[in-house]
Amino acid sequence: MIVVYPGSFDPITNGHLDIINRAVCICDKLIVAVGSNESKKPTFTVEERIDLIRAAVGDCENIQITGFTGLLADFVRSAGSKTVIKGLRAMSDFEYEFQMALLNKKLEPDMETLFMMTSVNYSYLSSSAVKEIARNGGCINGLVPECIRERIVKKLTCR
Ligand code: PNS
């Protein structure tokens, strides 16, 4: 089974990485798909986000990392998949994700959206929180993968 894990990943956090590492165990191939959420202005370009994910994930033949534009439903179909996985942190994520899952089902009736609960350690974590902390000189140790921490801090503190 090919599973697509879509998101903005602006930037990837340890919460995202946790979902990637667990999701790849329940499928044959996981496609991490970096898209644009039109309601958010991204800090990192799609290429930068893909590079950061690649560095964080390392070499894993079952994980493909790519960008996509347009509708997620179209991307999933073109990737030969029928399954999307999303992480859920709290009830506050649920309403938005429920709407997305139903809209995607309307667009592509064969497509299923699966939800994976975040690990409790990361339930408070988001890319926006990471960016706010780093921009204001706070410590993001333990919030993002260590090997990309400096790149993230540099981008956010460079004026
Ligand atoms: O990390 P995010 O912000 O939850 O990621 C959102 C993303 C990129 C997965 C979502 O905005 C998306 O699927 N965008 C593509 C457009 C689309 O298909 N929207 C759903 C139907 S309105």
Coordinates of N, CA and C and ligand atoms in Angstrom, one line a residue:
M1 N 0.8 -1.2 0.0 CA 0.0 0.0 0.0 C 0.9 1.3 0.0
I2 N 0.5 2.2 -0.9 CA 1.3 3.5 -0.9 C 0.4 4.5 -0.1
V3 N 1.1 5.1 0.8 CA 0.4 6.1 1.7 C 1.0 7.5 1.5
V4 N 0.1 8.5 1.4 CA 0.6 9.9 1.2 C 0.5 10.6 2.5
Y5 N 1.5 11.2 3.0 CA 1.5 12.1 4.2 C 1.7 13.5 3.8
P6 N 0.6 14.3 3.6 CA 0.7 15.6 3.1 C 0.8 16.6 4.3
G7 N 1.4 17.8 4.0 CA 1.5 18.8 5.0 C 2.2 20.0 4.5
S8 N 2.3 21.1 5.3 CA 3.1 22.2 4.9 C 4.5 22.0 5.3
F9 N 4.8 21.4 6.4 CA 6.1 21.1 7.0 C 7.0 22.3 6.9
D10 N 6.5 23.4 7.5 CA 7.2 24.7 7.4 C 7.7 25.2 8.7
P11 N 8.7 24.6 9.3 CA 9.5 23.4 8.9 C 9.0 22.1 9.6
I12 N 9.6 21.0 9.1 CA 9.3 19.7 9.8 C 9.7 19.8 11.3
T13 N 8.9 19.2 12.1 CA 9.2 19.2 13.6 C 9.4 17.8 14.0
N14 N 9.7 17.6 15.3 CA 9.8 16.2 15.8 C 8.5 15.5 15.8
G15 N 7.4 16.3 15.8 CA 6.1 15.7 15.8 C 5.8 15.1 14.4
H16 N 6.2 15.8 13.4 CA 6.0 15.3 12.0 C 6.9 14.0 11.8
L17 N 8.2 14.1 12.3 CA 9.1 13.0 12.1 C 8.6 11.7 12.8
D18 N 8.0 11.9 14.0 CA 7.4 10.8 14.7 C 6.3 10.1 13.9
I19 N 5.4 10.9 13.2 CA 4.4 10.3 12.4 C 5.0 9.6 11.2
I20 N 6.0 10.2 10.6 CA 6.7 9.6 9.4 C 7.3 8.2 9.8
N21 N 8.0 8.2 10.9 CA 8.6 7.0 11.3 C 7.6 5.9 11.7
R22 N 6.5 6.3 12.2 CA 5.5 5.3 12.6 C 4.6 4.9 11.4
A23 N 4.4 5.9 10.5 CA 3.5 5.6 9.3 C 4.2 4.6 8.3
V24 N 5.5 4.8 8.2 CA 6.3 4.0 7.2 C 6.2 2.5 7.6
C25 N 6.0 2.2 8.9 CA 5.9 0.8 9.4 C 4.6 0.2 9.0
I26 N 3.6 0.9 8.6 CA 2.3 0.3 8.3 C 2.0 0.3 6.8
C27 N 3.0 0.7 6.0 CA 2.7 0.7 4.5 C 4.0 0.2 3.8
D28 N 3.8 0.1 2.5 CA 5.0 -0.4 1.7 C 5.8 0.8 1.3
K29 N 5.1 1.9 1.0 CA 5.8 3.2 0.6 C 5.1 4.4 1.2
L30 N 5.9 5.3 1.8 CA 5.3 6.5 2.3 C 5.8 7.7 1.5
I31 N 4.8 8.4 0.9 CA 5.2 9.6 0.2 C 4.9 10.9 1.1
V32 N 6.0 11.6 1.4 CA 5.8 12.8 2.2 C 5.6 13.9 1.2
A33 N 4.4 14.5 1.2 CA 4.1 15.4 0.1 C 4.0 16.9 0.7
V34 N 4.9 17.7 0.2 CA 4.9 19.1 0.7 C 4.1 20.0 -0.1
G35 N 3.0 20.5 0.5 CA 2.0 21.3 -0.3 C 2.0 22.7 0.3
S36 N 1.1 23.5 -0.3 CA 0.9 24.9 0.2 C -0.5 25.0 0.8
N37 N -0.5 25.5 2.0 CA -1.8 25.8 2.6 C -2.1 27.3 2.3
E38 N -3.1 27.6 1.5 CA -3.3 28.9 1.0 C -3.6 29.9 2.2
S39 N -4.0 29.4 3.3 CA -4.2 30.4 4.4 C -3.0 30.7 5.2
K40 N -1.8 30.1 4.9 CA -0.6 30.3 5.6 C 0.5 30.9 4.6
K41 N 1.2 31.9 5.1 CA 2.3 32.4 4.2 C 3.6 31.6 4.7
P42 N 4.2 30.8 3.8 CA 5.3 30.0 4.2 C 6.6 30.8 4.5
T43 N 7.4 30.3 5.4 CA 8.7 30.9 5.8 C 9.7 30.3 4.9
F44 N 9.7 28.9 4.7 CA 10.6 28.2 3.9 C 10.0 27.9 2.5
T45 N 10.9 27.9 1.5 CA 10.4 27.6 0.2 C 10.1 26.1 0.2
V46 N 9.4 25.6 -0.8 CA 9.1 24.2 -0.9 C 10.4 23.4 -1.0
E47 N 11.4 23.9 -1.8 CA 12.7 23.2 -1.9 C 13.4 23.1 -0.6
E48 N 13.4 24.2 0.2 CA 14.0 24.2 1.5 C 13.3 23.2 2.4
R49 N 12.0 23.2 2.4 CA 11.3 22.3 3.2 C 11.6 20.8 2.9
I50 N 11.7 20.5 1.6 CA 12.0 19.2 1.1 C 13.4 18.8 1.6
D51 N 14.4 19.7 1.5 CA 15.7 19.5 1.9 C 15.8 19.2 3.4
L52 N 15.0 20.0 4.2 CA 15.0 19.8 5.6 C 14.5 18.4 6.0
I53 N 13.4 18.0 5.3 CA 12.8 16.7 5.6 C 13.7 15.6 5.2
R54 N 14.4 15.8 4.0 CA 15.3 14.7 3.6 C 16.5 14.6 4.6
A55 N 17.0 15.7 5.1 CA 18.1 15.6 6.1 C 17.6 14.9 7.4
A56 N 16.3 15.2 7.8 CA 15.8 14.7 9.0 C 15.5 13.2 8.9
V57 N 15.0 12.8 7.7 CA 14.6 11.4 7.5 C 15.8 10.5 7.2
G58 N 16.8 11.0 6.5 CA 17.9 10.2 6.2 C 17.6 9.3 5.0
D59 N 18.4 8.3 4.8 CA 18.1 7.3 3.7 C 17.2 6.3 4.1
C60 N 16.0 6.2 3.5 CA 15.1 5.2 3.7 C 14.4 4.9 2.4
E61 N 14.6 3.7 1.9 CA 14.1 3.4 0.5 C 12.6 3.4 0.4
N62 N 11.9 3.3 1.6 CA 10.4 3.3 1.6 C 9.8 4.6 1.7
I63 N 10.6 5.7 1.8 CA 10.1 7.0 2.0 C 10.5 7.9 0.8
Q64 N 9.5 8.5 0.2 CA 9.8 9.4 -0.9 C 9.3 10.8 -0.5
I65 N 10.1 11.8 -0.8 CA 9.7 13.2 -0.4 C 9.6 14.0 -1.6
T66 N 8.5 14.7 -1.7 CA 8.2 15.5 -3.0 C 7.3 16.6 -2.7
G67 N 7.3 17.6 -3.6 CA 6.4 18.7 -3.5 C 5.2 18.5 -4.3
F68 N 4.1 19.2 -4.0 CA 2.9 19.1 -4.9 C 2.2 20.4 -5.0
T69 N 1.5 20.6 -6.1 CA 0.7 21.8 -6.2 C -0.7 21.4 -6.6
G70 N -1.6 22.2 -6.5 CA -3.0 21.9 -6.9 C -3.7 21.1 -5.8
L71 N -4.7 20.3 -6.1 CA -5.4 19.5 -5.2 C -4.7 18.3 -4.7
L72 N -4.8 18.0 -3.4 CA -4.2 16.8 -2.8 C -4.9 15.6 -3.4
A73 N -6.2 15.6 -3.7 CA -6.9 14.4 -4.2 C -6.2 14.1 -5.6
D74 N -5.9 15.1 -6.4 CA -5.3 14.8 -7.7 C -3.9 14.3 -7.6
F75 N -3.2 14.8 -6.6 CA -1.8 14.4 -6.4 C -1.8 12.9 -6.0
V76 N -2.7 12.6 -5.0 CA -2.8 11.2 -4.5 C -3.1 10.2 -5.6
R77 N -4.0 10.6 -6.4 CA -4.4 9.7 -7.6 C -3.2 9.5 -8.5
S78 N -2.5 10.7 -8.8 CA -1.4 10.6 -9.8 C -0.2 9.8 -9.2
A79 N -0.2 9.7 -7.9 CA 0.9 9.0 -7.2 C 0.6 7.5 -7.1
G80 N -0.6 7.1 -7.6 CA -1.0 5.7 -7.6 C -1.4 5.2 -6.2
S81 N -1.9 6.2 -5.4 CA -2.3 5.9 -4.0 C -3.8 6.2 -3.8
K82 N -4.3 5.6 -2.8 CA -5.7 5.9 -2.4 C -5.8 6.3 -0.9
T83 N -4.7 6.4 -0.3 CA -4.7 6.6 1.1 C -3.8 7.7 1.6
V84 N -4.4 8.6 2.4 CA -3.7 9.7 3.0 C -3.6 9.5 4.5
I85 N -2.5 9.9 5.1 CA -2.4 9.8 6.6 C -2.1 11.2 7.1
K86 N -2.8 11.5 8.2 CA -2.6 12.8 8.8 C -2.4 12.6 10.3
G87 N -1.6 13.4 10.9 CA -1.4 13.4 12.4 C -2.5 14.2 13.1
L88 N -2.9 13.7 14.2 CA -3.9 14.5 15.0 C -3.3 14.7 16.4
R89 N -3.2 16.0 16.8 CA -2.6 16.3 18.1 C -3.7 16.4 19.2
A90 N -4.8 17.1 18.8 CA -5.8 17.4 19.9 C -7.1 17.5 19.2
M91 N -8.1 17.7 20.0 CA -9.5 17.9 19.4 C -9.5 19.1 18.5
S92 N -8.6 20.1 18.9 CA -8.6 21.3 18.1 C -8.2 21.1 16.6
D93 N -7.4 20.0 16.3 CA -7.1 19.7 15.0 C -8.3 19.0 14.3
F94 N -9.1 18.4 15.0 CA -10.1 17.5 14.5 C -11.1 18.1 13.5
E95 N -11.6 19.3 13.9 CA -12.6 19.9 13.0 C -12.1 20.2 11.6
Y96 N -10.9 20.8 11.6 CA -10.3 21.2 10.3 C -10.0 19.9 9.5
E97 N -9.4 18.9 10.2 CA -9.0 17.7 9.5 C -10.2 16.9 9.0
F98 N -11.3 16.9 9.8 CA -12.5 16.3 9.4 C -13.1 16.9 8.1
Q99 N -13.1 18.2 8.1 CA -13.6 18.9 6.9 C -12.8 18.6 5.7
M100 N -11.4 18.6 5.8 CA -10.5 18.2 4.7 C -10.8 16.8 4.2
A101 N -10.9 15.9 5.2 CA -11.1 14.5 4.8 C -12.4 14.3 4.0
L102 N -13.5 15.0 4.5 CA -14.7 14.9 3.8 C -14.7 15.6 2.4
L103 N -14.0 16.7 2.3 CA -13.9 17.4 1.0 C -13.1 16.5 0.0
N104 N -12.0 15.9 0.5 CA -11.2 15.1 -0.3 C -12.0 13.8 -0.8
K105 N -12.8 13.3 0.1 CA -13.7 12.2 -0.2 C -14.7 12.5 -1.3
K106 N -15.2 13.8 -1.2 CA -16.1 14.2 -2.2 C -15.4 14.3 -3.6
L107 N -14.1 14.8 -3.6 CA -13.4 15.0 -4.8 C -12.9 13.7 -5.4
E108 N -12.6 12.7 -4.5 CA -12.0 11.4 -4.9 C -12.6 10.3 -4.0
P109 N -13.8 9.8 -4.4 CA -14.5 8.9 -3.5 C -13.7 7.7 -3.1
D110 N -12.8 7.3 -3.9 CA -12.0 6.1 -3.5 C -10.9 6.4 -2.5
M111 N -10.7 7.6 -2.2 CA -9.6 8.0 -1.3 C -10.0 7.9 0.2
E112 N -9.1 7.3 1.0 CA -9.4 7.3 2.4 C -8.4 8.1 3.2
T113 N -8.8 8.8 4.2 CA -7.9 9.5 5.1 C -7.8 8.8 6.4
L114 N -6.6 8.4 6.8 CA -6.4 7.8 8.1 C -5.8 8.8 9.0
F115 N -6.1 8.7 10.3 CA -5.6 9.6 11.3 C -4.7 8.8 12.3
M116 N -3.5 9.4 12.5 CA -2.6 8.8 13.5 C -2.4 9.7 14.7
M117 N -2.7 9.2 15.9 CA -2.5 10.1 17.0 C -1.1 10.4 17.2
T118 N -0.8 11.7 17.5 CA 0.6 12.1 17.8 C 1.0 11.4 19.1
S119 N 2.3 11.3 19.3 CA 2.9 10.8 20.5 C 2.6 11.9 21.6
V120 N 2.4 11.5 22.8 CA 2.0 12.5 23.8 C 3.1 13.6 24.0
N121 N 4.3 13.1 23.8 CA 5.5 14.1 23.9 C 5.4 15.3 23.0
Y122 N 4.7 15.1 21.8 CA 4.7 16.1 20.8 C 3.3 16.8 20.6
S123 N 2.4 16.5 21.6 CA 1.0 16.9 21.4 C 0.9 18.5 21.4
Y124 N 1.9 19.1 22.0 CA 1.8 20.6 22.1 C 2.6 21.3 20.9
L125 N 3.2 20.5 20.1 CA 4.2 21.0 19.1 C 3.6 21.4 17.8
S126 N 4.0 22.5 17.2 CA 3.6 22.9 15.9 C 4.7 23.7 15.2
S127 N 4.7 23.7 13.9 CA 5.7 24.5 13.1 C 5.6 25.9 13.5
S128 N 4.4 26.5 13.7 CA 4.3 27.9 14.0 C 4.9 28.2 15.4
A129 N 4.7 27.3 16.3 CA 5.3 27.5 17.6 C 6.8 27.5 17.6
V130 N 7.3 26.5 16.8 CA 8.8 26.5 16.6 C 9.3 27.8 16.1
K131 N 8.6 28.3 15.1 CA 9.1 29.5 14.4 C 9.0 30.7 15.3
E132 N 8.0 30.8 16.1 CA 7.8 31.9 17.0 C 8.9 31.9 18.1
I133 N 9.2 30.7 18.6 CA 10.2 30.5 19.6 C 11.6 30.9 19.1
A134 N 11.9 30.4 17.9 CA 13.2 30.6 17.3 C 13.4 32.1 16.9
R135 N 12.4 32.7 16.3 CA 12.4 34.1 16.0 C 12.7 35.0 17.1
N136 N 12.2 34.6 18.3 CA 12.4 35.4 19.5 C 13.6 35.0 20.4
G137 N 14.4 34.2 19.8 CA 15.7 33.8 20.5 C 15.5 32.7 21.5
G138 N 14.4 32.0 21.5 CA 14.2 30.9 22.4 C 14.9 29.6 21.9
C139 N 14.9 28.7 22.8 CA 15.6 27.4 22.5 C 14.6 26.4 21.9
I140 N 15.0 25.9 20.7 CA 14.1 24.9 20.1 C 14.7 23.5 20.1
N141 N 15.7 23.3 21.0 CA 16.2 21.9 21.3 C 15.1 20.9 21.6
G142 N 15.1 19.8 20.9 CA 14.1 18.8 21.2 C 12.8 19.0 20.5
L143 N 12.6 20.1 19.8 CA 11.4 20.4 19.1 C 11.5 20.0 17.6
V144 N 12.7 20.2 17.1 CA 13.0 19.8 15.7 C 14.1 18.8 15.6
P145 N 14.3 18.1 14.5 CA 15.4 17.2 14.5 C 16.7 17.9 14.7
E146 N 17.6 17.4 15.5 CA 18.9 18.1 15.8 C 19.7 18.5 14.6
C147 N 19.7 17.6 13.6 CA 20.6 17.8 12.4 C 20.1 19.0 11.6
I148 N 18.9 19.5 11.8 CA 18.5 20.7 11.0 C 18.2 21.9 11.9
R149 N 18.4 21.7 13.2 CA 18.1 22.8 14.1 C 18.8 24.1 13.8
E150 N 20.1 24.1 13.5 CA 20.8 25.3 13.2 C 20.3 26.0 11.9
R151 N 20.0 25.2 10.9 CA 19.5 25.8 9.6 C 18.2 26.5 9.9
I152 N 17.4 26.0 10.8 CA 16.1 26.6 11.0 C 16.3 27.9 11.8
V153 N 17.1 27.8 12.8 CA 17.4 29.0 13.7 C 18.0 30.1 12.8
K154 N 18.9 29.8 11.9 CA 19.6 30.7 11.0 C 18.6 31.4 10.1
K155 N 17.7 30.7 9.5 CA 16.7 31.2 8.6 C 15.8 32.2 9.4
L156 N 15.5 31.8 10.6 CA 14.5 32.6 11.4 C 15.1 33.8 12.1
T157 N 16.4 33.8 12.2 CA 17.0 35.0 13.0 C 17.7 35.9 12.1
C158 N 17.8 35.5 10.8 CA 18.6 36.3 9.8 C 17.7 37.4 9.3
R159 N 18.1 38.6 9.4 CA 17.2 39.7 9.0 C 17.8 40.4 7.7
Ligands
PNS1 O1 0.3 21.1 7.3 P1 -1.0 21.6 6.8 O2 -1.1 23.1 6.8 O3 -2.2 20.9 7.5 O4 -1.1 21.1 5.3 C1 -2.2 21.4 4.5 C2 -2.1 20.8 3.1 C3 -1.0 21.3 2.3 C4 -2.0 19.3 3.2 C5 -3.5 21.2 2.6 O5 -3.6 22.6 2.6 C6 -3.8 20.7 1.1 O6 -4.1 19.6 1.0 N1 -3.6 21.6 0.1 C7 -3.9 21.3 -1.2 C8 -5.3 21.9 -1.7 C9 -6.4 20.9 -1.4 O7 -6.4 19.8 -1.9 N2 -7.2 21.3 -0.4 C10 -8.3 20.4 0.1 C11 -9.6 20.6 -0.5 S1 -10.2 22.2 -0.2

